[in-house]
Amino acid sequence: MTKGDSDQTVKREHVHTCAERRTNFFGGNMCCCTTTVTGSDASGPDPQLAVTMGFTGFGKKARTFDLEAMFEQTRRTAVERSRKTLEAREKEEEMNREKELRRQNEDIEPTSSGSNVVRDCSKSSSRDTSSSESEESSGSSDDELIGPPLPLKMMKEPGNHIEEDIVGPLPPPLYEDAEDDDDDDDGDSEEEENPVQKIPDSHEITLKHGTKTVSALGLDPSGARLVTGGYDYDVKFWDFAGMDASFKAFRSLQPCECHQIKSLQYSNTGDMILVVSGSSQAKVIDRDGFEVMECIKGDQYIVDMANTKGHTAMLHTGSWHPKIKGEFMTCSNDATVRTWEVENPRKQRSVFKPRTAQGKKVIPTTCTYSRDGNLIAAACQNGSIQIWDRNLTVHPKFHYKQAHDPGTDTSCVTFSYDGNVLASRGGDDTLKLWDIRQFNKPLFSASGLPTMFPMTDCCFSPDDKLVVTGTSVQRGCGSGKLVFFERRTFQRVYEIDITDASVVRCLWHPKLNQIMVGTGNGLAKVYYDPNKSQRGAKLCVVKTQRKAKQAETLTQDYIITPHALPMFREPRQRSTRKQLEKDRLDPLKSHKPEPPVAGPGRGGRVGTHGGTLSSYIVKNIALDKTDDSNPREAILRHAKAAEDNPYWVSPAYSKTQPKTMFAQVESDDEETKNEPEWKKRKI
């Protein structure tokens, strides 16, 4: 016996011993410490082991997948489907052509319609045979085609050869009709040449802000919410998606107490609103009206306004930076234009000081950023327009001294969307366009546009082809108008009669393609077109007005006691909807009143005969006919029983209680005899 044979014998003995142990535990004969199996295991898996373990499949070979064969089968299936689809489309087109030819022949020669149909049928049959032959000849190329079928024009062109192994969408068809393209271009050019057709004024809705002038309008970048402010100190929020046909604001507040609202503007992200009022401190509120920050007030006794931390006089307007989040600008009667950051309300970021040609102070009446945010433009009371670089506060980059008449308040300056043109709305009843690349004279000027408000503004259309502004009128002297000028020629191309009051604010939103107008009689109007406009007013017009629930009108008033002790302080009032849901969970408040009892009483409740306590008393007590007219007799009726069987009071006073003696009742005759003489005389 060699060494290898001895090792094999030892291994077999070890295997058999392990198999015996495994047989005792599992009921099989598999070794637990080696993969070597005995002669009984070589034939297949033990069925008893499968029953014990709970699953089968021991010793089976794993299934292998041939990916190349699968891909080949998939490719063939796709080719077959593409070919069938192509054949079906060709047959359908042939049938459509036959129908068209039949109709034409019937219209031209109704008498010979039968012969034409036969000829068409013969032609179609010949085409079918030719198409089938071509398909058989090109079958080799179609077999390799994967994807949608080719357009007809590409199939007919001999130069367009499709490779056999093409995979994916096919290229667009090559159009040979250049005349159609030219016609389309001519139609587009005609539409572009007439921008008046793009004005959305076919429909309008009216939002009632109040009774005083709507002096501020703001629309968020998405066009979902509108905010209005007026001379009545109120700021109202309007949600187009949440409103119905009643057109009611969902929130109203007074962020600046008793100061008129002069400007409202959403930030470029839409999460904050800049509120500029008649005070010297601008405020920033969030979308729900809660205050985010308030600018600090400067020291009015410092001569150099650059050394103060904030404005010291009334504000005029403000504007957000179009690119940088959290930066905005304000101008004031303290002859400064200041930029701020929301994160630092304790001090302004920079100060711009407009000056006259002689170096004196001049008050800016309006200011704005350029579209890229690199320039700051301000119009002043002396009629000048000054433009600074945002990072250079010393000298203006552009300065035109007599843009408008001196002494008039220029109410608005705004940049076009391309950033090259500046529009200014002057207090001298004019509207002017300026090219900032040649800021030495106005491009165009339009007069005869009366204005009586220091915040009458102007704006550009979304395509930069129109300039819009409003006009003011005296009360009862006509109607305010919204006037449209073409930017290229500055011709007055369109007008809209708004209402019998002045048009103060106008706003043309680029995404919604809707025009918002604020008037002098407390109205905010929204003009839109169902076909040209998007969302906005179209969302709330289609909603019917909801009826007010009775429970909502019976809510309790909320008394605000900020200095009360915690135990006496009322919880913060919730919305009516949440309060109703809370009351529904309260078993006492949500308990249904019990109906009146019909028939005899039950459950401790008195029966009918009126069903009330008074009816019960009348029935059982008031109608008792017992004669108790003499109360003394009624009490003495029980005297004999109380004396014979004392139970309550008598035992307690039995030792000290004197003997009861009652006086005898005398007749009337005996009483008169015993009376004195003077009484008898009176009688």
mmCIF file of N, CA, C and O in Angstrom, residues 12-58:
data_model
loop_
_atom_site.group_PDB
_atom_site.id
_atom_site.type_symbol
_atom_site.label_atom_id
_atom_site.label_comp_id
_atom_site.label_asym_id
_atom_site.label_seq_id
_atom_site.Cartn_x
_atom_site.Cartn_y
_atom_site.Cartn_z
ATOM 1 N N ARG A 12 -11.791 8.379 3.146
ATOM 2 C CA ARG A 12 -13.062 7.674 3.039
ATOM 3 C C ARG A 12 -13.638 7.381 4.410
ATOM 4 O O ARG A 12 -14.839 7.502 4.644
ATOM 5 N N GLU A 13 -12.746 6.953 5.342
ATOM 6 C CA GLU A 13 -13.238 6.705 6.692
ATOM 7 C C GLU A 13 -13.818 7.967 7.299
ATOM 8 O O GLU A 13 -14.876 7.962 7.919
ATOM 9 N N HIS A 14 -13.146 9.084 7.057
ATOM 10 C CA HIS A 14 -13.633 10.365 7.597
ATOM 11 C C HIS A 14 -14.966 10.742 6.979
ATOM 12 O O HIS A 14 -15.891 11.196 7.651
ATOM 13 N N VAL A 15 -15.064 10.482 5.680
ATOM 14 C CA VAL A 15 -16.315 10.814 4.994
ATOM 15 C C VAL A 15 -17.443 9.966 5.518
ATOM 16 O O VAL A 15 -18.551 10.442 5.754
ATOM 17 N N HIS A 16 -17.200 8.695 5.732
ATOM 18 C CA HIS A 16 -18.263 7.818 6.208
ATOM 19 C C HIS A 16 -18.683 8.183 7.605
ATOM 20 O O HIS A 16 -19.864 8.141 7.929
ATOM 21 N N THR A 17 -17.758 8.550 8.452
ATOM 22 C CA THR A 17 -18.135 8.940 9.812
ATOM 23 C C THR A 17 -18.981 10.198 9.795
ATOM 24 O O THR A 17 -19.975 10.319 10.500
ATOM 25 N N CYS A 18 -18.610 11.206 8.935
ATOM 26 C CA CYS A 18 -19.394 12.442 8.835
ATOM 27 C C CYS A 18 -20.763 12.161 8.257
ATOM 28 O O CYS A 18 -21.758 12.765 8.640
ATOM 29 N N ALA A 19 -20.831 11.190 7.308
ATOM 30 C CA ALA A 19 -22.121 10.861 6.704
ATOM 31 C C ALA A 19 -23.035 10.227 7.734
ATOM 32 O O ALA A 19 -24.246 10.456 7.734
ATOM 33 N N GLU A 20 -22.471 9.448 8.630
ATOM 34 C CA GLU A 20 -23.287 8.849 9.674
ATOM 35 C C GLU A 20 -23.848 9.908 10.606
ATOM 36 O O GLU A 20 -25.014 9.871 10.978
ATOM 37 N N ARG A 21 -22.994 10.918 10.958
ATOM 38 C CA ARG A 21 -23.499 12.007 11.799
ATOM 39 C C ARG A 21 -24.596 12.784 11.094
ATOM 40 O O ARG A 21 -25.615 13.131 11.676
ATOM 41 N N ARG A 22 -24.453 13.072 9.812
ATOM 42 C CA ARG A 22 -25.429 13.858 9.068
ATOM 43 C C ARG A 22 -26.718 13.062 8.871
ATOM 44 O O ARG A 22 -27.805 13.613 8.834
ATOM 45 N N THR A 23 -26.531 11.707 8.747
ATOM 46 C CA THR A 23 -27.710 10.863 8.603
ATOM 47 C C THR A 23 -28.551 10.905 9.856
ATOM 48 O O THR A 23 -29.782 10.950 9.799
ATOM 49 N N ASN A 24 -27.911 10.945 11.004
ATOM 50 C CA ASN A 24 -28.658 10.989 12.254
ATOM 51 C C ASN A 24 -29.425 12.308 12.409
ATOM 52 O O ASN A 24 -30.495 12.347 12.998
ATOM 53 N N PHE A 25 -28.883 13.403 11.855
ATOM 54 C CA PHE A 25 -29.495 14.730 12.058
ATOM 55 C C PHE A 25 -30.532 15.058 10.997
ATOM 56 O O PHE A 25 -31.640 15.483 11.281
ATOM 57 N N PHE A 26 -30.151 14.851 9.713
ATOM 58 C CA PHE A 26 -31.043 15.211 8.615
ATOM 59 C C PHE A 26 -31.817 14.030 8.043
ATOM 60 O O PHE A 26 -32.701 14.227 7.217
ATOM 61 N N GLY A 27 -31.395 12.834 8.348
ATOM 62 C CA GLY A 27 -32.032 11.691 7.708
ATOM 63 C C GLY A 27 -31.416 11.347 6.372
ATOM 64 O O GLY A 27 -31.930 10.557 5.614
ATOM 65 N N GLY A 28 -30.284 11.933 6.048
ATOM 66 C CA GLY A 28 -29.598 11.675 4.779
ATOM 67 C C GLY A 28 -28.197 11.199 5.054
ATOM 68 O O GLY A 28 -27.834 10.894 6.174
ATOM 69 N N ASN A 29 -27.371 11.156 4.017
ATOM 70 C CA ASN A 29 -26.000 10.687 4.182
ATOM 71 C C ASN A 29 -25.030 11.628 3.496
ATOM 72 O O ASN A 29 -24.171 11.233 2.758
ATOM 73 N N MET A 30 -25.213 12.981 3.714
ATOM 74 C CA MET A 30 -24.281 13.971 3.155
ATOM 75 C C MET A 30 -23.326 14.394 4.257
ATOM 76 O O MET A 30 -23.742 14.593 5.405
ATOM 77 N N CYS A 31 -22.070 14.578 3.897
ATOM 78 C CA CYS A 31 -21.047 14.938 4.862
ATOM 79 C C CYS A 31 -21.185 16.396 5.221
ATOM 80 O O CYS A 31 -21.493 17.237 4.385
ATOM 81 N N CYS A 32 -20.923 16.731 6.480
ATOM 82 C CA CYS A 32 -21.061 18.119 6.927
ATOM 83 C C CYS A 32 -19.767 18.882 6.858
ATOM 84 O O CYS A 32 -19.757 20.083 7.021
ATOM 85 N N CYS A 33 -18.631 18.238 6.647
ATOM 86 C CA CYS A 33 -17.363 18.955 6.681
ATOM 87 C C CYS A 33 -16.582 18.839 5.402
ATOM 88 O O CYS A 33 -15.460 19.328 5.323
ATOM 89 N N THR A 34 -17.073 18.136 4.394
ATOM 90 C CA THR A 34 -16.359 18.066 3.126
ATOM 91 C C THR A 34 -17.363 17.903 2.013
ATOM 92 O O THR A 34 -18.506 17.515 2.249
ATOM 93 N N THR A 35 -16.964 18.228 0.814
ATOM 94 C CA THR A 35 -17.858 18.155 -0.333
ATOM 95 C C THR A 35 -17.875 16.779 -0.977
ATOM 96 O O THR A 35 -18.581 16.544 -1.949
ATOM 97 N N THR A 36 -17.070 15.849 -0.477
ATOM 98 C CA THR A 36 -17.025 14.500 -1.034
ATOM 99 C C THR A 36 -18.267 13.740 -0.613
ATOM 100 O O THR A 36 -18.670 13.805 0.546
ATOM 101 N N VAL A 37 -18.908 13.078 -1.533
ATOM 102 C CA VAL A 37 -20.143 12.350 -1.246
ATOM 103 C C VAL A 37 -19.886 10.867 -1.416
ATOM 104 O O VAL A 37 -18.948 10.441 -2.100
ATOM 105 N N THR A 38 -20.714 10.070 -0.831
ATOM 106 C CA THR A 38 -20.595 8.622 -0.912
ATOM 107 C C THR A 38 -21.226 8.119 -2.185
ATOM 108 O O THR A 38 -21.769 8.891 -2.972
ATOM 109 N N GLY A 39 -21.151 6.820 -2.341
ATOM 110 C CA GLY A 39 -21.673 6.247 -3.580
ATOM 111 C C GLY A 39 -23.157 6.435 -3.733
ATOM 112 O O GLY A 39 -23.672 6.576 -4.826
ATOM 113 N N SER A 40 -23.921 6.463 -2.633
ATOM 114 C CA SER A 40 -25.371 6.661 -2.734
ATOM 115 C C SER A 40 -25.727 8.064 -3.141
ATOM 116 O O SER A 40 -26.755 8.306 -3.753
ATOM 117 N N ASP A 41 -24.885 9.068 -2.847
ATOM 118 C CA ASP A 41 -25.157 10.462 -3.199
ATOM 119 C C ASP A 41 -24.813 10.770 -4.626
ATOM 120 O O ASP A 41 -25.258 11.770 -5.176
ATOM 121 N N ALA A 42 -23.981 9.995 -5.264
ATOM 122 C CA ALA A 42 -23.544 10.323 -6.612
ATOM 123 C C ALA A 42 -24.663 10.228 -7.604
ATOM 124 O O ALA A 42 -24.624 10.853 -8.653
ATOM 125 N N SER A 43 -25.677 9.446 -7.293
ATOM 126 C CA SER A 43 -26.764 9.280 -8.255
ATOM 127 C C SER A 43 -27.690 10.473 -8.303
ATOM 128 O O SER A 43 -28.259 10.777 -9.346
ATOM 129 N N GLY A 44 -27.877 11.236 -7.232
ATOM 130 C CA GLY A 44 -28.783 12.388 -7.229
ATOM 131 C C GLY A 44 -29.060 12.849 -5.811
ATOM 132 O O GLY A 44 -28.624 12.236 -4.840
ATOM 133 N N PRO A 45 -29.801 13.964 -5.674
ATOM 134 C CA PRO A 45 -30.095 14.504 -4.340
ATOM 135 C C PRO A 45 -31.068 13.622 -3.583
ATOM 136 O O PRO A 45 -31.913 12.944 -4.179
ATOM 137 N N ASP A 46 -30.934 13.618 -2.318
ATOM 138 C CA ASP A 46 -31.798 12.825 -1.461
ATOM 139 C C ASP A 46 -33.159 13.497 -1.344
ATOM 140 O O ASP A 46 -33.237 14.677 -0.972
ATOM 141 N N PRO A 47 -34.285 12.830 -1.624
ATOM 142 C CA PRO A 47 -35.607 13.474 -1.490
ATOM 143 C C PRO A 47 -35.950 13.821 -0.053
ATOM 144 O O PRO A 47 -36.673 14.767 0.215
ATOM 145 N N GLN A 48 -35.412 13.064 0.889
ATOM 146 C CA GLN A 48 -35.687 13.362 2.290
ATOM 147 C C GLN A 48 -35.069 14.692 2.704
ATOM 148 O O GLN A 48 -35.622 15.433 3.520
ATOM 149 N N LEU A 49 -33.918 15.016 2.119
ATOM 150 C CA LEU A 49 -33.261 16.301 2.410
ATOM 151 C C LEU A 49 -34.093 17.478 1.905
ATOM 152 O O LEU A 49 -34.211 18.509 2.561
ATOM 153 N N ALA A 50 -34.703 17.319 0.726
ATOM 154 C CA ALA A 50 -35.555 18.392 0.191
ATOM 155 C C ALA A 50 -36.760 18.625 1.079
ATOM 156 O O ALA A 50 -37.198 19.766 1.297
ATOM 157 N N VAL A 51 -37.323 17.541 1.610
ATOM 158 C CA VAL A 51 -38.479 17.694 2.505
ATOM 159 C C VAL A 51 -38.075 18.398 3.787
ATOM 160 O O VAL A 51 -38.780 19.258 4.318
ATOM 161 N N THR A 52 -36.883 18.068 4.276
ATOM 162 C CA THR A 52 -36.433 18.676 5.532
ATOM 163 C C THR A 52 -36.096 20.155 5.368
ATOM 164 O O THR A 52 -36.459 20.997 6.192
ATOM 165 N N MET A 53 -35.411 20.522 4.282
ATOM 166 C CA MET A 53 -34.987 21.910 4.078
ATOM 167 C C MET A 53 -36.118 22.804 3.597
ATOM 168 O O MET A 53 -36.069 24.021 3.737
ATOM 169 N N GLY A 54 -37.118 22.249 2.949
ATOM 170 C CA GLY A 54 -38.235 23.057 2.492
ATOM 171 C C GLY A 54 -38.108 23.567 1.086
ATOM 172 O O GLY A 54 -38.997 24.278 0.613
ATOM 173 N N PHE A 55 -37.065 23.288 0.350
ATOM 174 C CA PHE A 55 -36.942 23.710 -1.044
ATOM 175 C C PHE A 55 -36.134 22.659 -1.784
ATOM 176 O O PHE A 55 -35.381 21.885 -1.197
ATOM 177 N N THR A 56 -36.284 22.642 -3.098
ATOM 178 C CA THR A 56 -35.640 21.640 -3.947
ATOM 179 C C THR A 56 -34.636 22.309 -4.854
ATOM 180 O O THR A 56 -34.417 23.524 -4.790
ATOM 181 N N GLY A 57 -34.055 21.511 -5.730
ATOM 182 C CA GLY A 57 -33.110 22.048 -6.708
ATOM 183 C C GLY A 57 -31.671 21.771 -6.365
ATOM 184 O O GLY A 57 -30.764 22.422 -6.903
ATOM 185 N N PHE A 58 -31.433 20.816 -5.447
ATOM 186 C CA PHE A 58 -30.056 20.493 -5.099
ATOM 187 C C PHE A 58 -29.397 19.717 -6.238
ATOM 188 O O PHE A 58 -29.980 18.784 -6.789
#
